[in-house]
mmCIF file of C-alpha atoms in Angstrom:
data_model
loop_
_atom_site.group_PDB
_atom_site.id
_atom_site.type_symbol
_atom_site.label_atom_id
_atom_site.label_comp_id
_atom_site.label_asym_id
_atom_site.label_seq_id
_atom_site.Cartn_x
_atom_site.Cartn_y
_atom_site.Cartn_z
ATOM 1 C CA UNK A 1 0.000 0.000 0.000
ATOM 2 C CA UNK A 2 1.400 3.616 -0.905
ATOM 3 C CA UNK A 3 0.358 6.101 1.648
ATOM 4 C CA UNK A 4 2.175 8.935 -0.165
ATOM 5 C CA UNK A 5 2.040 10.753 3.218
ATOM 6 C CA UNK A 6 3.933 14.328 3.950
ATOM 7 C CA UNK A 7 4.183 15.767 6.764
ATOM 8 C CA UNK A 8 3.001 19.540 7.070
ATOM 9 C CA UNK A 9 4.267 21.451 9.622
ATOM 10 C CA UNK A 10 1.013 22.800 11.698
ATOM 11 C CA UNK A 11 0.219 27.143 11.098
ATOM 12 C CA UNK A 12 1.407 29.405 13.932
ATOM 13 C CA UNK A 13 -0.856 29.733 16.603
ATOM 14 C CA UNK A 14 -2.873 33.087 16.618
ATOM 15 C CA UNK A 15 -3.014 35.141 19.675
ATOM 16 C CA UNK A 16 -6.501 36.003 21.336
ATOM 17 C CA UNK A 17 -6.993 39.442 20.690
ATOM 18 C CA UNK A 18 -10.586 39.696 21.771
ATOM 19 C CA UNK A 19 -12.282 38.750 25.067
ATOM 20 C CA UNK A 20 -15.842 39.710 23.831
ATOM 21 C CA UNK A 21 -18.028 41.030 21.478
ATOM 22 C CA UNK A 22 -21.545 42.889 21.955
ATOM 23 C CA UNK A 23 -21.581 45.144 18.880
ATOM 24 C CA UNK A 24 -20.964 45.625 15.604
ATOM 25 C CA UNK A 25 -22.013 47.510 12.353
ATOM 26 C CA UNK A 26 -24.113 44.620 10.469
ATOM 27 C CA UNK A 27 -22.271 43.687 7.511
ATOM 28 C CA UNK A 28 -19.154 45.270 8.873
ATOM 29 C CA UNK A 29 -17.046 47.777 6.470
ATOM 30 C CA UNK A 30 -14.299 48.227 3.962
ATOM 31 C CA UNK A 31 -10.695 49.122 5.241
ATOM 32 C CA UNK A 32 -9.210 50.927 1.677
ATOM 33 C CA UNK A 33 -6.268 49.437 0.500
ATOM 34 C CA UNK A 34 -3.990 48.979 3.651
ATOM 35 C CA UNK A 35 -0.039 49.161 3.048
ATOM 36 C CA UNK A 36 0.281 47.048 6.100
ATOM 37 C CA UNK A 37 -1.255 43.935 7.861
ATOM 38 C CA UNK A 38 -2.822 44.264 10.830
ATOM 39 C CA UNK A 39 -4.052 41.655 13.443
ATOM 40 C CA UNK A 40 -7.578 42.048 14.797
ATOM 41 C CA UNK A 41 -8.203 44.888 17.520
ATOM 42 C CA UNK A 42 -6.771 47.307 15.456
ATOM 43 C CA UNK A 43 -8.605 51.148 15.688
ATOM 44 C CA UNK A 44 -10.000 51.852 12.402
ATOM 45 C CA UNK A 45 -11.406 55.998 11.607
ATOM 46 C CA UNK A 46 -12.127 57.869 9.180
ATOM 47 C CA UNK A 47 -10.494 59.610 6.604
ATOM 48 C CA UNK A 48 -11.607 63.312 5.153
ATOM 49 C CA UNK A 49 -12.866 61.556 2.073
ATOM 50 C CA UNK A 50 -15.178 58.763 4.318
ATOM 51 C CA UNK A 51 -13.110 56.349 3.598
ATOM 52 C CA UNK A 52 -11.956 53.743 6.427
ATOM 53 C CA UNK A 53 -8.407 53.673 7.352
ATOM 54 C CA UNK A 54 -6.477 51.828 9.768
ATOM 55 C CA UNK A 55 -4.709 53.524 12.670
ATOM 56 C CA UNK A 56 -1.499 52.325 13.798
ATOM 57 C CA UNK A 57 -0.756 50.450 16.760
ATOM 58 C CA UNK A 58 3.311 50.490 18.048
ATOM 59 C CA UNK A 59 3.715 47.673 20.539
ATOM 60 C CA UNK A 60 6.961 48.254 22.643
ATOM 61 C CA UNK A 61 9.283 45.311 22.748
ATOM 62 C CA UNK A 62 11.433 46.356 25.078
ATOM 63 C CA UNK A 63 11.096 48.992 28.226
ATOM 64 C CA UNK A 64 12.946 52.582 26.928
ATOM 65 C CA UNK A 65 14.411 55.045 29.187
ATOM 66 C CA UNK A 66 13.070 58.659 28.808
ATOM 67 C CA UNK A 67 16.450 59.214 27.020
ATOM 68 C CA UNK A 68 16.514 56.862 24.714
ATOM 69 C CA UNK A 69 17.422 57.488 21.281
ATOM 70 C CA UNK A 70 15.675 54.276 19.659
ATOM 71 C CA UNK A 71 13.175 52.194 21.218
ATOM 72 C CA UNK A 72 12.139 48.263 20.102
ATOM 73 C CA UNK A 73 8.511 48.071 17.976
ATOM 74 C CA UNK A 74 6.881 44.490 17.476
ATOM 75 C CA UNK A 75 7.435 43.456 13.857
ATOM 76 C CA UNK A 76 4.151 43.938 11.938
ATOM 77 C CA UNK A 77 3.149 47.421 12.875
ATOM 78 C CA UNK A 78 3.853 48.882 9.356
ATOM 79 C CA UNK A 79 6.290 51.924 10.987
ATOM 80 C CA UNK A 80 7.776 54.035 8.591
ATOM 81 C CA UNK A 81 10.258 56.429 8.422
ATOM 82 C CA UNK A 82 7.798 59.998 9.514
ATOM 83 C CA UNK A 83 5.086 58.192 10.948
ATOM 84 C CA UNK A 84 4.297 59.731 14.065
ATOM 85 C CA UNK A 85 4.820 57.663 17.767
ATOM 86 C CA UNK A 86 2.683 59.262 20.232
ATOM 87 C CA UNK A 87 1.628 58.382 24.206
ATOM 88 C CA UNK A 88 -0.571 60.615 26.091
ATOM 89 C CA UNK A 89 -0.526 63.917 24.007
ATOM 90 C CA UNK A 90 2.848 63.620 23.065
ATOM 91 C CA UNK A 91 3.833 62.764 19.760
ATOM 92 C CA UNK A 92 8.135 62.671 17.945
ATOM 93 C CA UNK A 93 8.506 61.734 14.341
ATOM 94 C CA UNK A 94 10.278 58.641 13.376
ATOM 95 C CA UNK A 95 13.364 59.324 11.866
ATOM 96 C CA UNK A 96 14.605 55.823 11.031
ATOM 97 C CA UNK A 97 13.641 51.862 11.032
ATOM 98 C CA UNK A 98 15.983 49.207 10.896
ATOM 99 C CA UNK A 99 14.515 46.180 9.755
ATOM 100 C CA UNK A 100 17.023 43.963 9.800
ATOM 101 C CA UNK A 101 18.309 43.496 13.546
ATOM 102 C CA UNK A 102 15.803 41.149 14.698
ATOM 103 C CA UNK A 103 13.056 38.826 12.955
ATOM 104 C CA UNK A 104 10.701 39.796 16.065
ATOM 105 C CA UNK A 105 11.129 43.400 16.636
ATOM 106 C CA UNK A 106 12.073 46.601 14.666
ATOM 107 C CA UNK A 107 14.671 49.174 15.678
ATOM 108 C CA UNK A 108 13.317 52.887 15.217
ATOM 109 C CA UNK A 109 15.205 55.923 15.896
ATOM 110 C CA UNK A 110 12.999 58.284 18.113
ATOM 111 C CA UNK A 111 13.609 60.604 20.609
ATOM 112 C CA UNK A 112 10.084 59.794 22.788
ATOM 113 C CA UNK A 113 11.505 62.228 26.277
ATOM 114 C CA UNK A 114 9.464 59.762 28.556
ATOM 115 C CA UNK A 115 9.933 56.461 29.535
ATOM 116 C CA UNK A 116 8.053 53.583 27.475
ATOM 117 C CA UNK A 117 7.095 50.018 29.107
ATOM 118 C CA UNK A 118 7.384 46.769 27.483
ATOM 119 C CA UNK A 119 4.017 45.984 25.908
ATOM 120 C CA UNK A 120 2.857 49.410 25.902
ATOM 121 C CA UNK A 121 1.365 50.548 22.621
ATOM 122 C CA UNK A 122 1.876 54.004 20.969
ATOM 123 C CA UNK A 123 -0.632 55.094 18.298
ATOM 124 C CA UNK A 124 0.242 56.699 15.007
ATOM 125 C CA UNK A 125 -0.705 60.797 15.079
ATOM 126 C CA UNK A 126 -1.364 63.540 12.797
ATOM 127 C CA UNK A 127 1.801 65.669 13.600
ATOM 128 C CA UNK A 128 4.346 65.601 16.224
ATOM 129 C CA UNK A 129 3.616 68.080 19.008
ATOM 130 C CA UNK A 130 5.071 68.244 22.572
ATOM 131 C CA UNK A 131 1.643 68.356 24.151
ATOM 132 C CA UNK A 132 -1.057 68.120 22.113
ATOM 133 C CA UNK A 133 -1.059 64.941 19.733
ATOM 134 C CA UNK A 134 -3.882 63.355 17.973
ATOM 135 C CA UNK A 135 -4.235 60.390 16.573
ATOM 136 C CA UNK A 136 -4.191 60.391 12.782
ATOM 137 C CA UNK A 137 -7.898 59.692 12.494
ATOM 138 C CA UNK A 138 -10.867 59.734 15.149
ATOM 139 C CA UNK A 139 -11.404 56.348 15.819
ATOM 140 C CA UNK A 140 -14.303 54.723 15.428
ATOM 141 C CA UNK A 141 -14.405 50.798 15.638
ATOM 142 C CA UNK A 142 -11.508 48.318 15.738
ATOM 143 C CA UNK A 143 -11.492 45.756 13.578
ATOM 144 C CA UNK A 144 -12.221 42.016 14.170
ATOM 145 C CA UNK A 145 -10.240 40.150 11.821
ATOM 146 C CA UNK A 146 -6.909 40.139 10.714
ATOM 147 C CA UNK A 147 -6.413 42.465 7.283
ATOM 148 C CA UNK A 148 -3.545 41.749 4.930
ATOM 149 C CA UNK A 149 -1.604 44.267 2.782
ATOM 150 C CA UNK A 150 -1.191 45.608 -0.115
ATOM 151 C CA UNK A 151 -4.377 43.235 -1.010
ATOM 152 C CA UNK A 152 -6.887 46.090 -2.538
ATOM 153 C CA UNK A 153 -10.176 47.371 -0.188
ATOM 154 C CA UNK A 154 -10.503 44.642 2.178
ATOM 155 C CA UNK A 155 -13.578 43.725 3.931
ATOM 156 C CA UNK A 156 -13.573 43.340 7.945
ATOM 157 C CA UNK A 157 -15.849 43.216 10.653
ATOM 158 C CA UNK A 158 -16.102 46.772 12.283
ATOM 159 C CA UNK A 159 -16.520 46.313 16.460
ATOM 160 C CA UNK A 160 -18.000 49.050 18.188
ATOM 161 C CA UNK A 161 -18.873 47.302 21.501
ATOM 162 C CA UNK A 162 -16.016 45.178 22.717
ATOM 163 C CA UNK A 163 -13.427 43.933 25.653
ATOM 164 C CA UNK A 164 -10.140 43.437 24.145
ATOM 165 C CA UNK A 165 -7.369 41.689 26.185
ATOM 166 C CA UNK A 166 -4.877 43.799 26.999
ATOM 167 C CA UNK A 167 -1.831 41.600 26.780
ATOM 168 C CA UNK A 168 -2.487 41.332 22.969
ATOM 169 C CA UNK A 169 -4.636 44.347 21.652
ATOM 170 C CA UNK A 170 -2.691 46.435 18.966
ATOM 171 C CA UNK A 171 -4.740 49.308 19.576
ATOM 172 C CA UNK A 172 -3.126 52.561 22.530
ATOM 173 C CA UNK A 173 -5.481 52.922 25.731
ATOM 174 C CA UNK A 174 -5.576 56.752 24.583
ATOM 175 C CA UNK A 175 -7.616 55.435 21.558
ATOM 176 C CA UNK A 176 -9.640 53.547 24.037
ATOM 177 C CA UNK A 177 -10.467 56.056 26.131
ATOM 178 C CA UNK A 178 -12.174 57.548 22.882
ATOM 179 C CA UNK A 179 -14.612 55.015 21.773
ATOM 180 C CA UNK A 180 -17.299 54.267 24.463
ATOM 181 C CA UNK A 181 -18.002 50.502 24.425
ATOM 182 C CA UNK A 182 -14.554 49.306 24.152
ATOM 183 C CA UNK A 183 -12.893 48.655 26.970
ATOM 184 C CA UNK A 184 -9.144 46.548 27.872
ATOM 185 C CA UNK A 185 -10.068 43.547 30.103
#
């Protein structure tokens, strides 16, 4: 008897990123054409044209003195060179990524002037501004699937009533604090 078996190694296991879910728009929404994956609890607003667009989430790999010069970012977050890092109302430019140190992290050169925990998440702002950053769109939902790039519009579901887990959410607690039924659990 020929088997013709071949062994498969299993897919990565996918991290929980939501606890619960008790709202969201019926038949969900269209993120336009993202230029970067993004894992489900992602913040998702509005652009001046309508049109949905994903909001960055930074996840800090490693904890950063207030000095530091570059900080550690979870691979995966789609940084760029002059996106915009912000915590609280403070928001520095990105002046450099390296890529290429580390398959699980990326190296960015930022000068933040506070201190950063690891597994805190900085959200992606309009402009850099010593006391007075916003995030780059209101945000409305977060999303509840994962959304590759570069794939065209892709459809998601849009969550506006949920408990994410905090350990694993990509979205800041500023961005949070600005949509009323979702909540870190």
């Amino acid at each position: 008897m020929d088997v013709k078996f071949k062994y498969q190694d299993p897919a990565p296991v996918e991290k929980i990123y939501i606890e619960q879910v008790f709202a969201e728009v019926p038949g969900g929404g269209m993120i336009s054409n993202p230029a970067f994956s993004a894992p489900a609890s992602t913040a998702v607003g509005e652009d001046s044209n309508g049109k949905l667009k994903l909001i960055k989430g930074y996840k800090v790999v490693e904890a950063a003195a207030s000095g530091a010069t570059t900080i550690k970012i979870e691979k995966g977050s789609g940084i760029v060179k002059g996106d915009v890092l912000a915590t609280g109302k403070k928001g520095v430019a990105c002046t450099a990524v390296d890529t290429t140190t580390s398959p699980d992290y990326d190296v960015v050169t930022i000068s933040m002037g506070v201190a950063l925990k690891a597994g805190q998440v900085l959200y992606q702002a309009k402009e850099a501004s010593a006391d007075a950053a916003q995030p780059i769109y209101a945000p409305k939902y977060v999303i509840g699937n994962r959304v590759p790039a570069n794939e065209g519009d892709f459809p998601v579901r849009l969550l506006n009533g949920a408990n994410l887990r905090k350990e694993t959410a990509m979205v800041a607690p500023e961005l949070v604090e600005m949509m009323k039924s979702i909540a870190l659990v």
